[in-house]
PDB file of C-alpha atoms in Angstrom:
ATOM      1  CA  UNK L 557      -6.663 -44.003  -9.123  1.00 49.00           C
ATOM      2  CA  UNK L 558      -5.441 -44.050  -5.677  1.00 48.00           C
ATOM      3  CA  UNK L 559      -6.420 -45.947  -3.082  1.00 52.00           C
ATOM      4  CA  UNK L 560      -7.424 -44.104  -0.122  1.00 65.00           C
ATOM      5  CA  UNK L 561      -5.402 -43.950   2.977  1.00 84.00           C
ATOM      6  CA  UNK L 562      -2.252 -45.376   1.441  1.00 93.00           C
ATOM      7  CA  UNK L 563       1.170 -44.319   1.848  1.00 96.00           C
ATOM      8  CA  UNK L 564       0.858 -42.457  -1.930  1.00 96.00           C
ATOM      9  CA  UNK L 565      -2.486 -40.575  -0.430  1.00 96.00           C
ATOM     10  CA  UNK L 566      -0.441 -39.052   2.621  1.00 98.00           C
ATOM     11  CA  UNK L 567       2.307 -38.611   0.882  1.00 98.00           C
ATOM     12  CA  UNK L 568       0.298 -36.044  -1.210  1.00 98.00           C
ATOM     13  CA  UNK L 569      -0.621 -34.126   1.705  1.00 98.00           C
ATOM     14  CA  UNK L 570       2.744 -33.845   2.815  1.00 98.00           C
ATOM     15  CA  UNK L 571       3.438 -32.590  -0.810  1.00 98.00           C
ATOM     16  CA  UNK L 572       0.636 -29.688  -0.649  1.00 98.00           C
ATOM     17  CA  UNK L 573       2.727 -28.767   2.634  1.00 98.00           C
ATOM     18  CA  UNK L 574       5.923 -28.453   0.816  1.00 98.00           C
ATOM     19  CA  UNK L 575       4.148 -26.380  -2.232  1.00 98.00           C
ATOM     20  CA  UNK L 576       2.503 -24.047   0.728  1.00 98.00           C
ATOM     21  CA  UNK L 577       6.638 -23.520   1.984  1.00 98.00           C
ATOM     22  CA  UNK L 578       7.881 -23.097  -1.611  1.00 97.00           C
ATOM     23  CA  UNK L 579       5.198 -20.245  -2.131  1.00 97.00           C
ATOM     24  CA  UNK L 580       6.493 -18.584   0.898  1.00 97.00           C
ATOM     25  CA  UNK L 581      10.320 -19.017  -0.214  1.00 95.00           C
ATOM     26  CA  UNK L 582      11.012 -21.824   2.290  1.00 97.00           C
ATOM     27  CA  UNK L 583      12.792 -24.904   1.378  1.00 97.00           C
ATOM     28  CA  UNK L 584       9.819 -26.882   0.381  1.00 98.00           C
ATOM     29  CA  UNK L 585       9.624 -29.418   2.909  1.00 98.00           C
ATOM     30  CA  UNK L 586       6.186 -30.503   4.347  1.00 98.00           C
ATOM     31  CA  UNK L 587       5.013 -32.972   6.505  1.00 98.00           C
ATOM     32  CA  UNK L 588       1.547 -34.763   7.845  1.00 98.00           C
ATOM     33  CA  UNK L 589       1.106 -36.989  10.730  1.00 98.00           C
ATOM     34  CA  UNK L 590      -1.676 -39.616  10.584  1.00 98.00           C
ATOM     35  CA  UNK L 591      -3.283 -41.664  13.106  1.00 97.00           C
ATOM     36  CA  UNK L 592      -6.137 -44.008  12.225  1.00 95.00           C
ATOM     37  CA  UNK L 593      -6.248 -42.704   8.805  1.00 95.00           C
ATOM     38  CA  UNK L 594      -6.733 -39.564  10.068  1.00 97.00           C
ATOM     39  CA  UNK L 595      -4.401 -36.330   9.340  1.00 98.00           C
ATOM     40  CA  UNK L 596      -4.136 -34.868  12.784  1.00 98.00           C
ATOM     41  CA  UNK L 597      -1.335 -32.764  12.396  1.00 98.00           C
ATOM     42  CA  UNK L 598       0.504 -30.805   9.329  1.00 98.00           C
ATOM     43  CA  UNK L 599       3.519 -28.704   8.840  1.00 98.00           C
ATOM     44  CA  UNK L 600       5.895 -27.146   6.453  1.00 98.00           C
ATOM     45  CA  UNK L 601       9.189 -25.286   6.451  1.00 98.00           C
ATOM     46  CA  UNK L 602       9.178 -22.097   8.266  1.00 98.00           C
ATOM     47  CA  UNK L 603      12.954 -21.164   9.209  1.00 97.00           C
ATOM     48  CA  UNK L 604      12.756 -18.177   7.157  1.00 96.00           C
ATOM     49  CA  UNK L 605       9.567 -16.636   8.317  1.00 97.00           C
ATOM     50  CA  UNK L 606      10.230 -17.416  11.817  1.00 97.00           C
ATOM     51  CA  UNK L 607      13.603 -16.904  11.838  1.00 98.00           C
ATOM     52  CA  UNK L 608      14.247 -19.881  13.674  1.00 98.00           C
ATOM     53  CA  UNK L 609      16.586 -22.855  12.423  1.00 97.00           C
ATOM     54  CA  UNK L 610      14.586 -25.498  14.485  1.00 97.00           C
ATOM     55  CA  UNK L 611      11.589 -24.500  12.431  1.00 98.00           C
ATOM     56  CA  UNK L 612      11.579 -27.663  10.049  1.00 98.00           C
ATOM     57  CA  UNK L 613       8.254 -29.278   8.693  1.00 98.00           C
ATOM     58  CA  UNK L 614       8.741 -32.102  10.904  1.00 98.00           C
ATOM     59  CA  UNK L 615       9.087 -30.118  14.213  1.00 98.00           C
ATOM     60  CA  UNK L 616       6.154 -28.213  12.963  1.00 98.00           C
ATOM     61  CA  UNK L 617       3.983 -31.245  12.644  1.00 98.00           C
ATOM     62  CA  UNK L 618       5.529 -33.092  16.119  1.00 98.00           C
ATOM     63  CA  UNK L 619       4.142 -29.837  18.005  1.00 98.00           C
ATOM     64  CA  UNK L 620       0.626 -29.706  16.446  1.00 98.00           C
ATOM     65  CA  UNK L 621       0.344 -33.462  16.944  1.00 98.00           C
ATOM     66  CA  UNK L 622       1.201 -33.278  20.437  1.00 98.00           C
ATOM     67  CA  UNK L 623      -1.346 -30.882  20.847  1.00 98.00           C
ATOM     68  CA  UNK L 624      -3.938 -32.594  19.232  1.00 98.00           C
ATOM     69  CA  UNK L 625      -3.907 -35.700  21.469  1.00 98.00           C
ATOM     70  CA  UNK L 626      -2.731 -34.069  24.606  1.00 97.00           C
ATOM     71  CA  UNK L 627       0.478 -35.471  24.888  1.00 97.00           C
ATOM     72  CA  UNK L 628       4.085 -35.941  24.151  1.00 96.00           C
ATOM     73  CA  UNK L 629       3.839 -39.362  22.418  1.00 98.00           C
ATOM     74  CA  UNK L 630       3.122 -40.107  19.516  1.00 98.00           C
ATOM     75  CA  UNK L 631       2.654 -43.994  19.639  1.00 97.00           C
ATOM     76  CA  UNK L 632       0.241 -45.458  17.205  1.00 97.00           C
ATOM     77  CA  UNK L 633       1.010 -42.486  14.485  1.00 98.00           C
ATOM     78  CA  UNK L 634       2.634 -41.726  11.200  1.00 98.00           C
ATOM     79  CA  UNK L 635       4.614 -39.216  10.129  1.00 98.00           C
ATOM     80  CA  UNK L 636       4.841 -38.421   6.097  1.00 98.00           C
ATOM     81  CA  UNK L 637       7.513 -36.417   5.138  1.00 98.00           C
ATOM     82  CA  UNK L 638       8.824 -35.361   1.699  1.00 98.00           C
ATOM     83  CA  UNK L 639      12.391 -35.475   2.728  1.00 98.00           C
ATOM     84  CA  UNK L 640      14.457 -37.517   5.249  1.00 98.00           C
ATOM     85  CA  UNK L 641      14.620 -36.497   8.585  1.00 98.00           C
ATOM     86  CA  UNK L 642      17.674 -34.463   9.396  1.00 97.00           C
ATOM     87  CA  UNK L 643      19.496 -35.363  13.036  1.00 96.00           C
ATOM     88  CA  UNK L 644      17.765 -32.710  15.005  1.00 97.00           C
ATOM     89  CA  UNK L 645      14.220 -33.880  13.506  1.00 98.00           C
ATOM     90  CA  UNK L 646      15.102 -37.788  14.081  1.00 97.00           C
ATOM     91  CA  UNK L 647      16.086 -36.771  17.491  1.00 97.00           C
ATOM     92  CA  UNK L 648      12.664 -35.275  17.908  1.00 98.00           C
ATOM     93  CA  UNK L 649      10.962 -38.097  16.625  1.00 98.00           C
ATOM     94  CA  UNK L 650      12.941 -40.773  18.987  1.00 98.00           C
ATOM     95  CA  UNK L 651      11.682 -38.994  21.840  1.00 97.00           C
ATOM     96  CA  UNK L 652       8.141 -38.456  20.672  1.00 98.00           C
ATOM     97  CA  UNK L 653       8.022 -42.437  20.210  1.00 98.00           C
ATOM     98  CA  UNK L 654       6.398 -42.015  16.923  1.00 98.00           C
ATOM     99  CA  UNK L 655       5.317 -45.414  15.375  1.00 98.00           C
ATOM    100  CA  UNK L 656       6.468 -45.013  11.672  1.00 98.00           C
ATOM    101  CA  UNK L 657       7.926 -42.633   9.511  1.00 98.00           C
ATOM    102  CA  UNK L 658       7.559 -42.531   5.896  1.00 98.00           C
ATOM    103  CA  UNK L 659       9.721 -40.099   3.639  1.00 98.00           C
ATOM    104  CA  UNK L 660       9.663 -39.120  -0.123  1.00 98.00           C
ATOM    105  CA  UNK L 661      13.313 -38.065  -1.227  1.00 98.00           C
ATOM    106  CA  UNK L 662      16.545 -38.925   0.660  1.00 97.00           C
ATOM    107  CA  UNK L 663      19.071 -36.282   2.327  1.00 96.00           C
ATOM    108  CA  UNK L 664      22.075 -38.087   1.375  1.00 94.00           C
ATOM    109  CA  UNK L 665      24.063 -35.078   2.889  1.00 94.00           C
ATOM    110  CA  UNK L 666      22.166 -33.929   5.791  1.00 94.00           C
ATOM    111  CA  UNK L 667      19.784 -36.977   6.257  1.00 95.00           C
ATOM    112  CA  UNK L 668      19.571 -39.098   9.412  1.00 96.00           C
ATOM    113  CA  UNK L 669      20.494 -42.281   7.520  1.00 94.00           C
ATOM    114  CA  UNK L 670      23.804 -41.536   6.458  1.00 93.00           C
ATOM    115  CA  UNK L 671      24.570 -39.434   9.875  1.00 94.00           C
ATOM    116  CA  UNK L 672      23.313 -43.009  11.515  1.00 94.00           C
ATOM    117  CA  UNK L 673      21.238 -40.884  13.716  1.00 93.00           C
ATOM    118  CA  UNK L 674      18.945 -43.374  15.530  1.00 91.00           C
ATOM    119  CA  UNK L 675      15.016 -43.340  15.668  1.00 94.00           C
ATOM    120  CA  UNK L 676      13.057 -45.257  18.696  1.00 95.00           C
ATOM    121  CA  UNK L 677      13.702 -48.933  18.613  1.00 95.00           C
ATOM    122  CA  UNK L 678      10.032 -49.329  18.294  1.00 95.00           C
ATOM    123  CA  UNK L 679       9.754 -46.903  15.049  1.00 97.00           C
ATOM    124  CA  UNK L 680       9.909 -48.128  11.494  1.00 97.00           C
ATOM    125  CA  UNK L 681      10.819 -46.138   9.000  1.00 97.00           C
ATOM    126  CA  UNK L 682      10.242 -46.390   4.961  1.00 97.00           C
ATOM    127  CA  UNK L 683      11.471 -44.134   1.981  1.00 97.00           C
ATOM    128  CA  UNK L 684      11.043 -43.356  -1.595  1.00 96.00           C
ATOM    129  CA  UNK L 685       7.372 -42.776  -1.727  1.00 97.00           C
ATOM    130  CA  UNK L 686       6.515 -39.875  -4.240  1.00 98.00           C
ATOM    131  CA  UNK L 687      10.610 -39.415  -4.255  1.00 97.00           C
ATOM    132  CA  UNK L 688      10.661 -37.920  -7.863  1.00 98.00           C
ATOM    133  CA  UNK L 689       7.707 -35.330  -6.949  1.00 98.00           C
ATOM    134  CA  UNK L 690       9.294 -34.216  -3.774  1.00 97.00           C
ATOM    135  CA  UNK L 691      13.042 -34.077  -5.417  1.00 97.00           C
ATOM    136  CA  UNK L 692      11.552 -32.196  -8.078  1.00 97.00           C
ATOM    137  CA  UNK L 693      10.076 -29.655  -5.768  1.00 97.00           C
ATOM    138  CA  UNK L 694      13.267 -29.089  -4.062  1.00 96.00           C
ATOM    139  CA  UNK L 695      15.365 -29.082  -7.419  1.00 95.00           C
ATOM    140  CA  UNK L 696      13.212 -26.400  -9.007  1.00 95.00           C
ATOM    141  CA  UNK L 697      13.356 -24.415  -5.630  1.00 95.00           C
ATOM    142  CA  UNK L 698      17.534 -24.397  -5.864  1.00 92.00           C
ATOM    143  CA  UNK L 699      17.274 -23.189  -9.253  1.00 92.00           C
ATOM    144  CA  UNK L 700      15.099 -20.355  -8.634  1.00 87.00           C
ATOM    145  CA  UNK L 701      17.355 -19.633  -5.758  1.00 82.00           C
ATOM    146  CA  UNK L 702      20.145 -19.656  -7.749  1.00 84.00           C
ATOM    147  CA  UNK L 703      18.662 -17.806 -10.622  1.00 83.00           C
ATOM    148  CA  UNK L 704      17.726 -14.736  -8.041  1.00 74.00           C
ATOM    149  CA  UNK L 705      21.302 -14.395  -6.439  1.00 63.00           C
TER     150      UNK L 705
END
């Protein structure tokens, strides 16, 4: 049984968002933002639906969290995202001053770690939470896309 309010619990919420993206034909990345063990924002990729290259899951969640909190800074918040943030999202996370980022799967090609994109000095980052589930969903999506083309 999963202990409530641990990283796995919240990453499952992010995976639920990724599943929604998958069903919409979007790259299946999902995100939730948590403060005081409460999910205050959710997001999933909407780049195809909105015809907007910036409509990544993290960006959707950052905007929703800022609206919920009534301010642009996300101090005390944790982002759970199924895929390591890209450079653009890492930049937005930097400016939001989010306290912690927890991701599932690494993005060895476009992720912020290999591209050496810095997060805010007070932001901590941890990876590999439900990595296999997140990777599996992404692989299934791209296999499906290749088979349709």
